[in-house]
PDB file of C-alpha atoms in Angstrom:
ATOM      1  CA  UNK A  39      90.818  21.884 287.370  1.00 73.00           C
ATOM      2  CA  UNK A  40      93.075  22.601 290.646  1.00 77.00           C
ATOM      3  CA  UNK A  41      95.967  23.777 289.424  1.00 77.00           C
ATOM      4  CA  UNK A  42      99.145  22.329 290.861  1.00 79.00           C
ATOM      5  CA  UNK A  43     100.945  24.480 293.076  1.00 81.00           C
ATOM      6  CA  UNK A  44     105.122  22.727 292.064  1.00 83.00           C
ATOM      7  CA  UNK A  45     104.439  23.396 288.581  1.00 83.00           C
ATOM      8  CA  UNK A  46     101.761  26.299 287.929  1.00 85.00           C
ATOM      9  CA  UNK A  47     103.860  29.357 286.244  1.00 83.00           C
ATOM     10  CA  UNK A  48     102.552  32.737 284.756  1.00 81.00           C
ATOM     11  CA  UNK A  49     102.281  32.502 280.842  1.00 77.00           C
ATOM     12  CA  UNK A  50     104.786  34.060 278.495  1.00 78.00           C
ATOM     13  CA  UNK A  51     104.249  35.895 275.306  1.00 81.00           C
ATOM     14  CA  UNK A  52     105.990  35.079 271.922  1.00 84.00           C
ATOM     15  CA  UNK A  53     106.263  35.381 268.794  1.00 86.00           C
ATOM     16  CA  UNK A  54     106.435  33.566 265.361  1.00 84.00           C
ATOM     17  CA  UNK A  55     106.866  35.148 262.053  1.00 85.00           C
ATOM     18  CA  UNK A  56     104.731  34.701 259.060  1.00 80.00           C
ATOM     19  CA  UNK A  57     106.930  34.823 256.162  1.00 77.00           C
ATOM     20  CA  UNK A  58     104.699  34.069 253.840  1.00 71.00           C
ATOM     21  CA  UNK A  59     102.583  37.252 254.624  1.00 75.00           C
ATOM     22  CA  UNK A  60     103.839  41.193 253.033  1.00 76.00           C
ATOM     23  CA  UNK A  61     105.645  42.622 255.799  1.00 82.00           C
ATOM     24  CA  UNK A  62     106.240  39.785 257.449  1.00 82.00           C
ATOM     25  CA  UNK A  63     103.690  40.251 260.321  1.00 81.00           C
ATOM     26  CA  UNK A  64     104.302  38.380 263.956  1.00 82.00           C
ATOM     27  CA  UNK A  65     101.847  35.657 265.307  1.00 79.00           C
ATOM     28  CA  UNK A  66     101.401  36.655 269.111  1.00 79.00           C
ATOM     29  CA  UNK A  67     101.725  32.909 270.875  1.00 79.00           C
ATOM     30  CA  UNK A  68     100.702  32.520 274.380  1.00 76.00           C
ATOM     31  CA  UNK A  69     102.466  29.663 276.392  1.00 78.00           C
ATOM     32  CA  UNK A  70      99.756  28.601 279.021  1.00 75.00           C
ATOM     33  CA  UNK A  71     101.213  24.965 279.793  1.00 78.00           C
ATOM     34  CA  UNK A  72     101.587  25.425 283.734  1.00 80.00           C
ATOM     35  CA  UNK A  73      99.180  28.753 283.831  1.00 79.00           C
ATOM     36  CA  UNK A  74      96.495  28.478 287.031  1.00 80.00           C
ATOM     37  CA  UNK A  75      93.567  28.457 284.015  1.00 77.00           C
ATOM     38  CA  UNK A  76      94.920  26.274 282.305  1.00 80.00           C
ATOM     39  CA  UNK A  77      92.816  23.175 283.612  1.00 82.00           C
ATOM     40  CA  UNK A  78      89.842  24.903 283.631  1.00 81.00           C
ATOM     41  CA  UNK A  79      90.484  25.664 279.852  1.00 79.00           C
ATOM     42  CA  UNK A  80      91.062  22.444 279.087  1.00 82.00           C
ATOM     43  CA  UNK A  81      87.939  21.029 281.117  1.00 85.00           C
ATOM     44  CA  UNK A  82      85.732  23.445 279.232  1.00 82.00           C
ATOM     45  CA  UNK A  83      87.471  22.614 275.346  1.00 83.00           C
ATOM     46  CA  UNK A  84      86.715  19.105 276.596  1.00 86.00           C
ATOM     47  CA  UNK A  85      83.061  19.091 277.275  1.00 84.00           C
ATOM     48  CA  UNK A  86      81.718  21.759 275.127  1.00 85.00           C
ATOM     49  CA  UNK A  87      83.762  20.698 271.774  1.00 85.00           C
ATOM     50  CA  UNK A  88      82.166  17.559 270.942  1.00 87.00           C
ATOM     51  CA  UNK A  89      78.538  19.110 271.398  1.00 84.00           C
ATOM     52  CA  UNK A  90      80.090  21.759 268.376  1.00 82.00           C
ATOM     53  CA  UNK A  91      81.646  19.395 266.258  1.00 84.00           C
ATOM     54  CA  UNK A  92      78.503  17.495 266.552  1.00 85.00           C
ATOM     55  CA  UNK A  93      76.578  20.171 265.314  1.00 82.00           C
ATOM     56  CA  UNK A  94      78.681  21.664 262.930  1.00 83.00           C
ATOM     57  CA  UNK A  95      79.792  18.659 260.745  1.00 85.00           C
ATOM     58  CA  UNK A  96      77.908  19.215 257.644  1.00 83.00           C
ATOM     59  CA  UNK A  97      79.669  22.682 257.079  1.00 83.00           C
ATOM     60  CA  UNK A  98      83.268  21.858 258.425  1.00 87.00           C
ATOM     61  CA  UNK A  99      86.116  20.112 256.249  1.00 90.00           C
ATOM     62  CA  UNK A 100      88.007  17.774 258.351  1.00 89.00           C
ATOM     63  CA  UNK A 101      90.986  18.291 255.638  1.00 91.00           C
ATOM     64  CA  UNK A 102      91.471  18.409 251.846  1.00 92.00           C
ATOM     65  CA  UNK A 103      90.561  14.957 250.966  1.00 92.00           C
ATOM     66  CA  UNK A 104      87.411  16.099 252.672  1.00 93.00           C
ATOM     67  CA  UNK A 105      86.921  18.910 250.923  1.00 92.00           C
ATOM     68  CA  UNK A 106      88.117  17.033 247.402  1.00 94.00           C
ATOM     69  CA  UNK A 107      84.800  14.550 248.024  1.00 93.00           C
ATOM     70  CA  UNK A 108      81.984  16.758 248.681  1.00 92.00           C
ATOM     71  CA  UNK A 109      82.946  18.532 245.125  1.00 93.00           C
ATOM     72  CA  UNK A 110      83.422  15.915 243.558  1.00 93.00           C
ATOM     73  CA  UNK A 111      79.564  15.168 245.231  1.00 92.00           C
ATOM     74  CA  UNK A 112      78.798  19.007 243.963  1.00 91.00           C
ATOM     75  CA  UNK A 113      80.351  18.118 240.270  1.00 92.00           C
ATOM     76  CA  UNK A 114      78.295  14.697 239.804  1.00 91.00           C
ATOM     77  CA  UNK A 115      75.253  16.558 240.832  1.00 89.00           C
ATOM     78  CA  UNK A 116      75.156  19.165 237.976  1.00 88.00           C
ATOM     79  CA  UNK A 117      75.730  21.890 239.819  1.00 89.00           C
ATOM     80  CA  UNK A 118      79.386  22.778 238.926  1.00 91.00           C
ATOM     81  CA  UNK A 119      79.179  25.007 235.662  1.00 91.00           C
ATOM     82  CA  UNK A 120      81.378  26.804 233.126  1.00 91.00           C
ATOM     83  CA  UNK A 121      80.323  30.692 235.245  1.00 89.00           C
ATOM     84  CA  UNK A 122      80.481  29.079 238.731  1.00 90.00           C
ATOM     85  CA  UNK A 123      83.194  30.832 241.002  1.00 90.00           C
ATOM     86  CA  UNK A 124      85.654  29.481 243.492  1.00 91.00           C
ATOM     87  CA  UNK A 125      85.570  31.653 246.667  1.00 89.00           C
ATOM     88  CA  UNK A 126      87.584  31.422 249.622  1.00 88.00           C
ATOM     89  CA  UNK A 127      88.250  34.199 252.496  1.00 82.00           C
ATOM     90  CA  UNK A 128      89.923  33.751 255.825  1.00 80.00           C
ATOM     91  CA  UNK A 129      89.501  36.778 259.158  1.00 74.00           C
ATOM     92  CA  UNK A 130      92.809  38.759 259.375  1.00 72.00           C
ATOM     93  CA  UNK A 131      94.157  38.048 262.833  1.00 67.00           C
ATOM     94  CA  UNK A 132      91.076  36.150 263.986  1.00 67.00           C
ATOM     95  CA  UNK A 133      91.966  34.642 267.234  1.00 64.00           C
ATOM     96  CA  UNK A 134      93.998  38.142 268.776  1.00 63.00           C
ATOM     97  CA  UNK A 135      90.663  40.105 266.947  1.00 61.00           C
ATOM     98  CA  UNK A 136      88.190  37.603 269.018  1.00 64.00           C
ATOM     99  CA  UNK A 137      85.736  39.908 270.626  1.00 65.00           C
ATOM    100  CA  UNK A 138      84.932  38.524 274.352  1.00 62.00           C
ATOM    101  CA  UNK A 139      81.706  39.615 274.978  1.00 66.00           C
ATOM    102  CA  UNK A 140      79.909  38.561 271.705  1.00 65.00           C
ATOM    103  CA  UNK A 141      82.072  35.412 271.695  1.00 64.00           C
ATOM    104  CA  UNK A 142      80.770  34.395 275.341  1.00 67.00           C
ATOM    105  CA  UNK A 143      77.209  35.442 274.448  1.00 69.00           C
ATOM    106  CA  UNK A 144      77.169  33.106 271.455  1.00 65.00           C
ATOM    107  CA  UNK A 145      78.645  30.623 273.668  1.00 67.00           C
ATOM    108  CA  UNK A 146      75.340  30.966 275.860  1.00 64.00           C
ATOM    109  CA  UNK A 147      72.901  31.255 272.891  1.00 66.00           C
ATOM    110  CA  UNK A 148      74.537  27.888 271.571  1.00 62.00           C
ATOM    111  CA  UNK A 149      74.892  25.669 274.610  1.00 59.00           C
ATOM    112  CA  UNK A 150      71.180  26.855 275.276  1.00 55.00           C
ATOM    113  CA  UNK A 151      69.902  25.466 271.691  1.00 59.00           C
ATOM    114  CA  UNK A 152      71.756  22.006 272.586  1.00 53.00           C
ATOM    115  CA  UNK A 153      70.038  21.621 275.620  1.00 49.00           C
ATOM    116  CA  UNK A 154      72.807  23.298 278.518  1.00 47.00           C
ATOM    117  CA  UNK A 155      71.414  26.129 280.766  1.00 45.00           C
ATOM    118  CA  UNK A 156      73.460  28.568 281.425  1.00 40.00           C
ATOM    119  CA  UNK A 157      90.287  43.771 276.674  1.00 45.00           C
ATOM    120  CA  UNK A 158      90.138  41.999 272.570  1.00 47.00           C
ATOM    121  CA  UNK A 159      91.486  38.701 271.775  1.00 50.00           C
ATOM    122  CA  UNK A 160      91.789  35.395 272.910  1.00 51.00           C
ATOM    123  CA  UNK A 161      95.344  33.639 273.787  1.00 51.00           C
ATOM    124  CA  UNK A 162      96.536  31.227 270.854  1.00 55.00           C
ATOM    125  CA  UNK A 163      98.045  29.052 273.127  1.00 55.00           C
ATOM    126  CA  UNK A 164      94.998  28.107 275.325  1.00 62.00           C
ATOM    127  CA  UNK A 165      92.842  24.559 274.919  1.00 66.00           C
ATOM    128  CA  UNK A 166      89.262  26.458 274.692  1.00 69.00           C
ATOM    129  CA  UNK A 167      90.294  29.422 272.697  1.00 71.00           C
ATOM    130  CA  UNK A 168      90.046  27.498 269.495  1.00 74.00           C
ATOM    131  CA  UNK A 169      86.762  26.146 270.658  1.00 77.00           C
ATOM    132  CA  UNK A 170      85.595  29.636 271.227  1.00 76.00           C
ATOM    133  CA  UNK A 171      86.607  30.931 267.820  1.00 74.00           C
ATOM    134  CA  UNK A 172      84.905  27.809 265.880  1.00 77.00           C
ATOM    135  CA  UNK A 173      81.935  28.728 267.652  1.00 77.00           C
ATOM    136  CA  UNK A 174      81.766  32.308 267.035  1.00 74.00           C
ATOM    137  CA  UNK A 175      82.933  30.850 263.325  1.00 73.00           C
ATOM    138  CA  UNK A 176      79.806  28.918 262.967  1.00 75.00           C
ATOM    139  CA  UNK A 177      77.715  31.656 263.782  1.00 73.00           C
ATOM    140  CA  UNK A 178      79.082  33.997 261.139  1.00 70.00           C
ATOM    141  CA  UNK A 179      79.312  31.825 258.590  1.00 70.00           C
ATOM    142  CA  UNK A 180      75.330  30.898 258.921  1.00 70.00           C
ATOM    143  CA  UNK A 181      74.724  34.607 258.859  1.00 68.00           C
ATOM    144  CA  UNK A 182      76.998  34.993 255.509  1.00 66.00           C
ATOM    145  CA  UNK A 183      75.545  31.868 254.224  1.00 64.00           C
ATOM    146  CA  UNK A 184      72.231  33.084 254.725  1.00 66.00           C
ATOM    147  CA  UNK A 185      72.843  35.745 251.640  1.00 61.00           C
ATOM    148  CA  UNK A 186      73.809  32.676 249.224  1.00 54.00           C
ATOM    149  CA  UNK A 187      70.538  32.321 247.365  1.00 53.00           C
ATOM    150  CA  UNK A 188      71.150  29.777 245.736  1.00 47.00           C
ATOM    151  CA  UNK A 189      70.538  26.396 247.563  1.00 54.00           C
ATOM    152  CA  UNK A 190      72.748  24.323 245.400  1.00 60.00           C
ATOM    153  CA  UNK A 191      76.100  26.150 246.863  1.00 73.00           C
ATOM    154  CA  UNK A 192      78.448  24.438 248.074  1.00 78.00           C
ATOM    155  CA  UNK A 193      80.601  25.718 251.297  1.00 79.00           C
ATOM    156  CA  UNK A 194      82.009  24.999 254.684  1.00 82.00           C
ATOM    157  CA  UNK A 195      84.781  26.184 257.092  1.00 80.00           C
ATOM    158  CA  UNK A 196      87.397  24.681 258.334  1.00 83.00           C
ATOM    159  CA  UNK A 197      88.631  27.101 261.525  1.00 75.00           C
ATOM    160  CA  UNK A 198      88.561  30.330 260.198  1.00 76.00           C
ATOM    161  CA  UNK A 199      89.003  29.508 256.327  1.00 84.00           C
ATOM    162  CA  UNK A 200      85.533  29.586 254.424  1.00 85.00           C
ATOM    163  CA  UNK A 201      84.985  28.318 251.033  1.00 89.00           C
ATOM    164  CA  UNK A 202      82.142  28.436 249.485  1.00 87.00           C
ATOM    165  CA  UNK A 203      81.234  28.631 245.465  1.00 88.00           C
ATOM    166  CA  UNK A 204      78.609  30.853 243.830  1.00 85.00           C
ATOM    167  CA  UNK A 205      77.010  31.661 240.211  1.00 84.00           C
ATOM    168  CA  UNK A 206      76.591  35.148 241.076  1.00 82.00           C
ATOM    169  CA  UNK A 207      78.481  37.832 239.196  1.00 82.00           C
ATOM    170  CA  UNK A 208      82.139  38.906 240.798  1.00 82.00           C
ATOM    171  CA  UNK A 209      79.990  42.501 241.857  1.00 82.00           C
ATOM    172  CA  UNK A 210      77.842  40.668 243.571  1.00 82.00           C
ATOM    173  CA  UNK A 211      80.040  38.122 245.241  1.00 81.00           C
ATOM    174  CA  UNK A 212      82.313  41.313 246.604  1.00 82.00           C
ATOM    175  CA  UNK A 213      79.401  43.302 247.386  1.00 81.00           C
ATOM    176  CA  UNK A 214      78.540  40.552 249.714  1.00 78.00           C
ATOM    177  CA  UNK A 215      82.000  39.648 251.474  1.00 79.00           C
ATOM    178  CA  UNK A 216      82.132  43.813 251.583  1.00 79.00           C
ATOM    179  CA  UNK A 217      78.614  43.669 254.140  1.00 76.00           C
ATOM    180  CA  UNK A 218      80.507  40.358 255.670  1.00 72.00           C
ATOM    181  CA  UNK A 219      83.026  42.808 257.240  1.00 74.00           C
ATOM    182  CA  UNK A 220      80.404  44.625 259.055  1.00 73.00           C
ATOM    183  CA  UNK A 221      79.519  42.194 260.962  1.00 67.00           C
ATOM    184  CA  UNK A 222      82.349  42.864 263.819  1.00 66.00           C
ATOM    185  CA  UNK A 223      84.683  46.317 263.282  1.00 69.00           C
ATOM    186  CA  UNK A 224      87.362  44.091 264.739  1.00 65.00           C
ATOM    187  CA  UNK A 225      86.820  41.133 262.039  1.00 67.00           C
ATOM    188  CA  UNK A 226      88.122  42.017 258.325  1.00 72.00           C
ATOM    189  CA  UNK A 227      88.137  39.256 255.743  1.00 74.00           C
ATOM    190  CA  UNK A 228      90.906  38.702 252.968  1.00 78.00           C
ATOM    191  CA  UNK A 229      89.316  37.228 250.271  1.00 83.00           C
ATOM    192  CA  UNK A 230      90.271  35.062 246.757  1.00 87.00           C
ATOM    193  CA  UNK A 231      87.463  35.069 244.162  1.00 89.00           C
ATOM    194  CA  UNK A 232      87.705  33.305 240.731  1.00 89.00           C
ATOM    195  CA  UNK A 233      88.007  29.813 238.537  1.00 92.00           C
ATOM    196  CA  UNK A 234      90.996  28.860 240.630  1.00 93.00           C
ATOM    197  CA  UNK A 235      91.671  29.400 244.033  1.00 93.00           C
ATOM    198  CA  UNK A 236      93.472  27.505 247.244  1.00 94.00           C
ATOM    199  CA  UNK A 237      91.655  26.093 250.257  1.00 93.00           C
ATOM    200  CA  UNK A 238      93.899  24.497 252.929  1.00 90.00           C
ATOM    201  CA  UNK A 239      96.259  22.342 250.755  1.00 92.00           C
ATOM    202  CA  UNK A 240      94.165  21.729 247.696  1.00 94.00           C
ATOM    203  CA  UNK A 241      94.082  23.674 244.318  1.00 95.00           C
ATOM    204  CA  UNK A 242      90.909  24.253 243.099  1.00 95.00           C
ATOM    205  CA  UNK A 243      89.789  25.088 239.378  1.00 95.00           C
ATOM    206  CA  UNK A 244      86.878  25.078 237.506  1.00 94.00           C
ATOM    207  CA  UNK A 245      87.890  24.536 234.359  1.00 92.00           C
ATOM    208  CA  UNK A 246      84.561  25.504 231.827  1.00 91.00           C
ATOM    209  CA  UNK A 247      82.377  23.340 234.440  1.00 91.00           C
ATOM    210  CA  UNK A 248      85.107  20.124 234.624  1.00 93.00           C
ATOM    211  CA  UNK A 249      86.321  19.834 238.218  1.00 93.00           C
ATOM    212  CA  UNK A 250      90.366  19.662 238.258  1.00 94.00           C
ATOM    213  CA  UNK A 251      92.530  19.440 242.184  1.00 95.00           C
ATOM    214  CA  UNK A 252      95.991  19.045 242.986  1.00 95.00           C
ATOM    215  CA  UNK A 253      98.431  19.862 245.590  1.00 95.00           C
ATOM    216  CA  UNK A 254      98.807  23.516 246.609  1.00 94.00           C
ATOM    217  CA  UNK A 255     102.107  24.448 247.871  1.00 91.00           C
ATOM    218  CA  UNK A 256     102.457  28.565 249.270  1.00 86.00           C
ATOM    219  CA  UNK A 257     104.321  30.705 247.841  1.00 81.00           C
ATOM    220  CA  UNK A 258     106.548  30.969 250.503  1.00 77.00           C
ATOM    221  CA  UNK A 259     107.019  27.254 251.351  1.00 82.00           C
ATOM    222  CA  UNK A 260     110.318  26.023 251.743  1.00 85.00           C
ATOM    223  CA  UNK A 261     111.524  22.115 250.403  1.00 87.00           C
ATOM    224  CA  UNK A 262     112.151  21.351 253.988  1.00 89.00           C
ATOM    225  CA  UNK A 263     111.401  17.874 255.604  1.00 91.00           C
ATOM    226  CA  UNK A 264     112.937  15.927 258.333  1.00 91.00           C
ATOM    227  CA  UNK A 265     116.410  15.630 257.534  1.00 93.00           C
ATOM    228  CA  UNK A 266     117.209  12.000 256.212  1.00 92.00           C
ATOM    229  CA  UNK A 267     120.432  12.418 258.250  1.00 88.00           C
ATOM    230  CA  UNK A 268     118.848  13.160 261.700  1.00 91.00           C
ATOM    231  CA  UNK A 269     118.238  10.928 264.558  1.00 91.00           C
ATOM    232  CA  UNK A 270     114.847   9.931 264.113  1.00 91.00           C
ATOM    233  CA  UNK A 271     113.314   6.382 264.081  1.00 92.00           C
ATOM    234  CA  UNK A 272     112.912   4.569 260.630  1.00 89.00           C
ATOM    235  CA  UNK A 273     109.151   4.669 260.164  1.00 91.00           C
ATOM    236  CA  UNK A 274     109.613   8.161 260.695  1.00 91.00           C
ATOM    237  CA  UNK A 275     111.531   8.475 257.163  1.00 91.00           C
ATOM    238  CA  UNK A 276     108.837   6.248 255.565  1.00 89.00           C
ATOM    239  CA  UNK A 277     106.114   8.081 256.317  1.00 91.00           C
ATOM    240  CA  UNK A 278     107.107  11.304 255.518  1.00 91.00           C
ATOM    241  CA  UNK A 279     107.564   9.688 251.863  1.00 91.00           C
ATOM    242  CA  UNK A 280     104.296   7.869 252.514  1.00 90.00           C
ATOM    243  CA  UNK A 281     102.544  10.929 253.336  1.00 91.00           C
ATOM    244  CA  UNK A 282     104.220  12.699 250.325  1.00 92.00           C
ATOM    245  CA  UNK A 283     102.641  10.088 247.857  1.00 91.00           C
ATOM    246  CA  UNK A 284      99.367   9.573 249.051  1.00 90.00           C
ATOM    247  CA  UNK A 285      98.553  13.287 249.065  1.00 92.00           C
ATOM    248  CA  UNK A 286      99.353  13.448 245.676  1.00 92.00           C
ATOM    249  CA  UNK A 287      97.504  10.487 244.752  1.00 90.00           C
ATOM    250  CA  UNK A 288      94.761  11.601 246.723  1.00 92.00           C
ATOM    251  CA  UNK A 289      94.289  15.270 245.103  1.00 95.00           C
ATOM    252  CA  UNK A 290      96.006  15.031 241.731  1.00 94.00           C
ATOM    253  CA  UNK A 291      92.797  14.654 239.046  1.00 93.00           C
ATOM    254  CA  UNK A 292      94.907  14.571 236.366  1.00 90.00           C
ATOM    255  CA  UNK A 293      97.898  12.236 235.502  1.00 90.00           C
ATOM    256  CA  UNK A 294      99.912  15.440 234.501  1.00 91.00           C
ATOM    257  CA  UNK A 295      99.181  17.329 237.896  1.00 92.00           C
ATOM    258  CA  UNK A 296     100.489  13.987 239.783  1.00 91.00           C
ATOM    259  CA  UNK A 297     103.127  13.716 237.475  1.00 90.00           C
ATOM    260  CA  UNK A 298     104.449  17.011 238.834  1.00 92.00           C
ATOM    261  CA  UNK A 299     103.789  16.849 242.264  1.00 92.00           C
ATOM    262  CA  UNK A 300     105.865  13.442 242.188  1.00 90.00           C
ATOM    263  CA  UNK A 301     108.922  15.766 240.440  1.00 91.00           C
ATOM    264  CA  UNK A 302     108.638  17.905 242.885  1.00 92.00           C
ATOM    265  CA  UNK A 303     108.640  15.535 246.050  1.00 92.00           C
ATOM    266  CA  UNK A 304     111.354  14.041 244.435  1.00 91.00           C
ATOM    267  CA  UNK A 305     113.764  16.798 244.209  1.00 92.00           C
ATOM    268  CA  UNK A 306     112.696  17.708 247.841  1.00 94.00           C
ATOM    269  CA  UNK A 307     113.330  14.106 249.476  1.00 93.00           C
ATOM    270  CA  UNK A 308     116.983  14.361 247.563  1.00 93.00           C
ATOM    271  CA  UNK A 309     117.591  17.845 248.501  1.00 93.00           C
ATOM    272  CA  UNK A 310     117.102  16.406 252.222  1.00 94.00           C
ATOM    273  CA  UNK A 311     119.591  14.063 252.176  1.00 93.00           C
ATOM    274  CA  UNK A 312     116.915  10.624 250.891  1.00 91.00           C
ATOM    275  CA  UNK A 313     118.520   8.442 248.691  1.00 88.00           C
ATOM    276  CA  UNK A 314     116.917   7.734 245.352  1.00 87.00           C
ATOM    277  CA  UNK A 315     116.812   4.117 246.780  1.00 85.00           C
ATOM    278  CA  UNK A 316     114.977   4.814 249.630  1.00 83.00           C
ATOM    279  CA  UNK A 317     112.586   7.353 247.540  1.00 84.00           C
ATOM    280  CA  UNK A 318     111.515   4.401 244.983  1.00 81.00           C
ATOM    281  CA  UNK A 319     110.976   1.320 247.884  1.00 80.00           C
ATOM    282  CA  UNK A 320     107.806   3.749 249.108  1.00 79.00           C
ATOM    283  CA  UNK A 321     106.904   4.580 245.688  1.00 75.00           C
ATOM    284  CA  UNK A 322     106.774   0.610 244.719  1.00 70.00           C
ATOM    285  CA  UNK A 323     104.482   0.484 248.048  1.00 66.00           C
ATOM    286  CA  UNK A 324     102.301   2.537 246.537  1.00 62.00           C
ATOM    287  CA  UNK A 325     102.652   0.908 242.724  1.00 53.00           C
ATOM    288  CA  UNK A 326     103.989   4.381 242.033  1.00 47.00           C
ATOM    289  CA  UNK A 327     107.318   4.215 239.672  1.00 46.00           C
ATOM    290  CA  UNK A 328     108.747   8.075 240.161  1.00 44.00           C
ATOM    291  CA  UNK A 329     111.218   7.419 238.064  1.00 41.00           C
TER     292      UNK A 329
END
């Protein structure tokens, strides 16, 4: 955790834009490669995020194909019907809104249950910070969970996304996420309520009780991958197609929604310089004809 005294540098503030956002709002970015913490940061994400992911598994998706399984789990159980909603709401500036003193408290209160004795924000940037946030994540999310009466409900998080799906009336589901932002006055939750809704990369939709996915693309996304031109190893190239194909295998549930997603990926592979050659090989890999 000694920091090394060639190397060790004061951090530097920066910022990315988020295009896909009204207004275009920046994302503050802390560079903490060669700060004096920054060993101690990463010697603290090290030992206390396995004890969290340990604990925190059954309500965390690891990615979509995650999330796609434990509906399809909720579907085959009967508990997907033609009045359920799709929810979804994510904290507005979460990691520069983290409050310090609760987060550390919560910090205590947890690493005490799992048998360990004891200015706003935290940097994005730095190792622990997002092992701070999850934590103070998990913690608000039982609390909101706690007002889902219904046992059946599905939900989880997955950083500081939460989905979770309800048969309560719209009131009621907004009535809730309304008390949700009173938990913190720094914390204030954008929310998405209805029969279709996106969570990470997936598309969800309940569809009068049938379960339908497929790949969710923002509004704002550009048909950007790596150039085919550039100078980048082969398997590179491949798996970028690879990657393409087996996420829309993976999440399409109908043949119409992979149908598109294929167009799609084709036009962006061409419009980055692949050939049409290249583009079919990897489909044939994956006994997918594109054409």
């Amino acid at each position: 955790m000694m920091p090394k005294r060639d190397k060790v540098q004061l951090a530097y503030l920066y910022f990315i834009p988020k295009p896909h956002k009204a207004g275009t709002p920046l994302r503050p970015i802390v560079s903490s490669m060669n700060m004096p913490t920054t060993g101690i940061s990463m010697f603290l994400d090290k030992l206390i995020r396995p004890i969290f992911d340990k604990h925190a598994r059954s309500t965390t998706f690891i990615d979509g194909v995650d999330l796609i399984h434990r509906l399809e789990a909720y579907t085959t159980n009967g508990h997907l019907i033609p009045k359920t909603c799709l929810c979804t709401f994510d904290i507005t500036d979460f990691y520069t809104m983290l409050p310090q003193e609760e987060s550390l408290d919560i910090l205590i209160d947890f690493l005490l249950q799992h048998g360990y004795q004891k200015v706003i924000g935290g940097a994005m940037g730095s190792a622990f910070t997002l092992t701070l946030a999850n934590i103070l994540m998990w913690k608000w999310q039982k609390q909101l969970v706690h007002r889902l009466e219904v046992s059946n409900e599905i939900y989880g998080r997955y950083v500081d996304d939460i989905f979770f799906t309800s048969n309560d009336s719209l009131e009621c589901i907004d009535q809730m996420l309304d008390e949700a932002n009173n938990f913190h006055p720094n914390i204030k939750l954008g929310r998405q309520i209805g029969r279709s809704v996106p969570f990470l990369d997936v598309l969800i939709e309940n569809r009068k009780g049938t379960l339908t996915t497929s790949v969710y693309h923002k509004e704002a996304a550009e048909p950007y991958v790596v150039p085919f031109g550039s100078d980048h190893p082969g398997h590179v190239f491949r798996n970028t197609v690879d990657t393409a194909i087996t996420r829309a295998v993976r999440y399409s549930t109908t043949l119409f929604e992979f149908e598109e997603e294929i167009r799609q990926m084709k036009r962006m592979f061409l419009y980055n310089g692949y050939s049409p050659r290249h583009i079919y090989r990897r489909s044939l890999h994956y006994s997918v004809n594109i054409y």
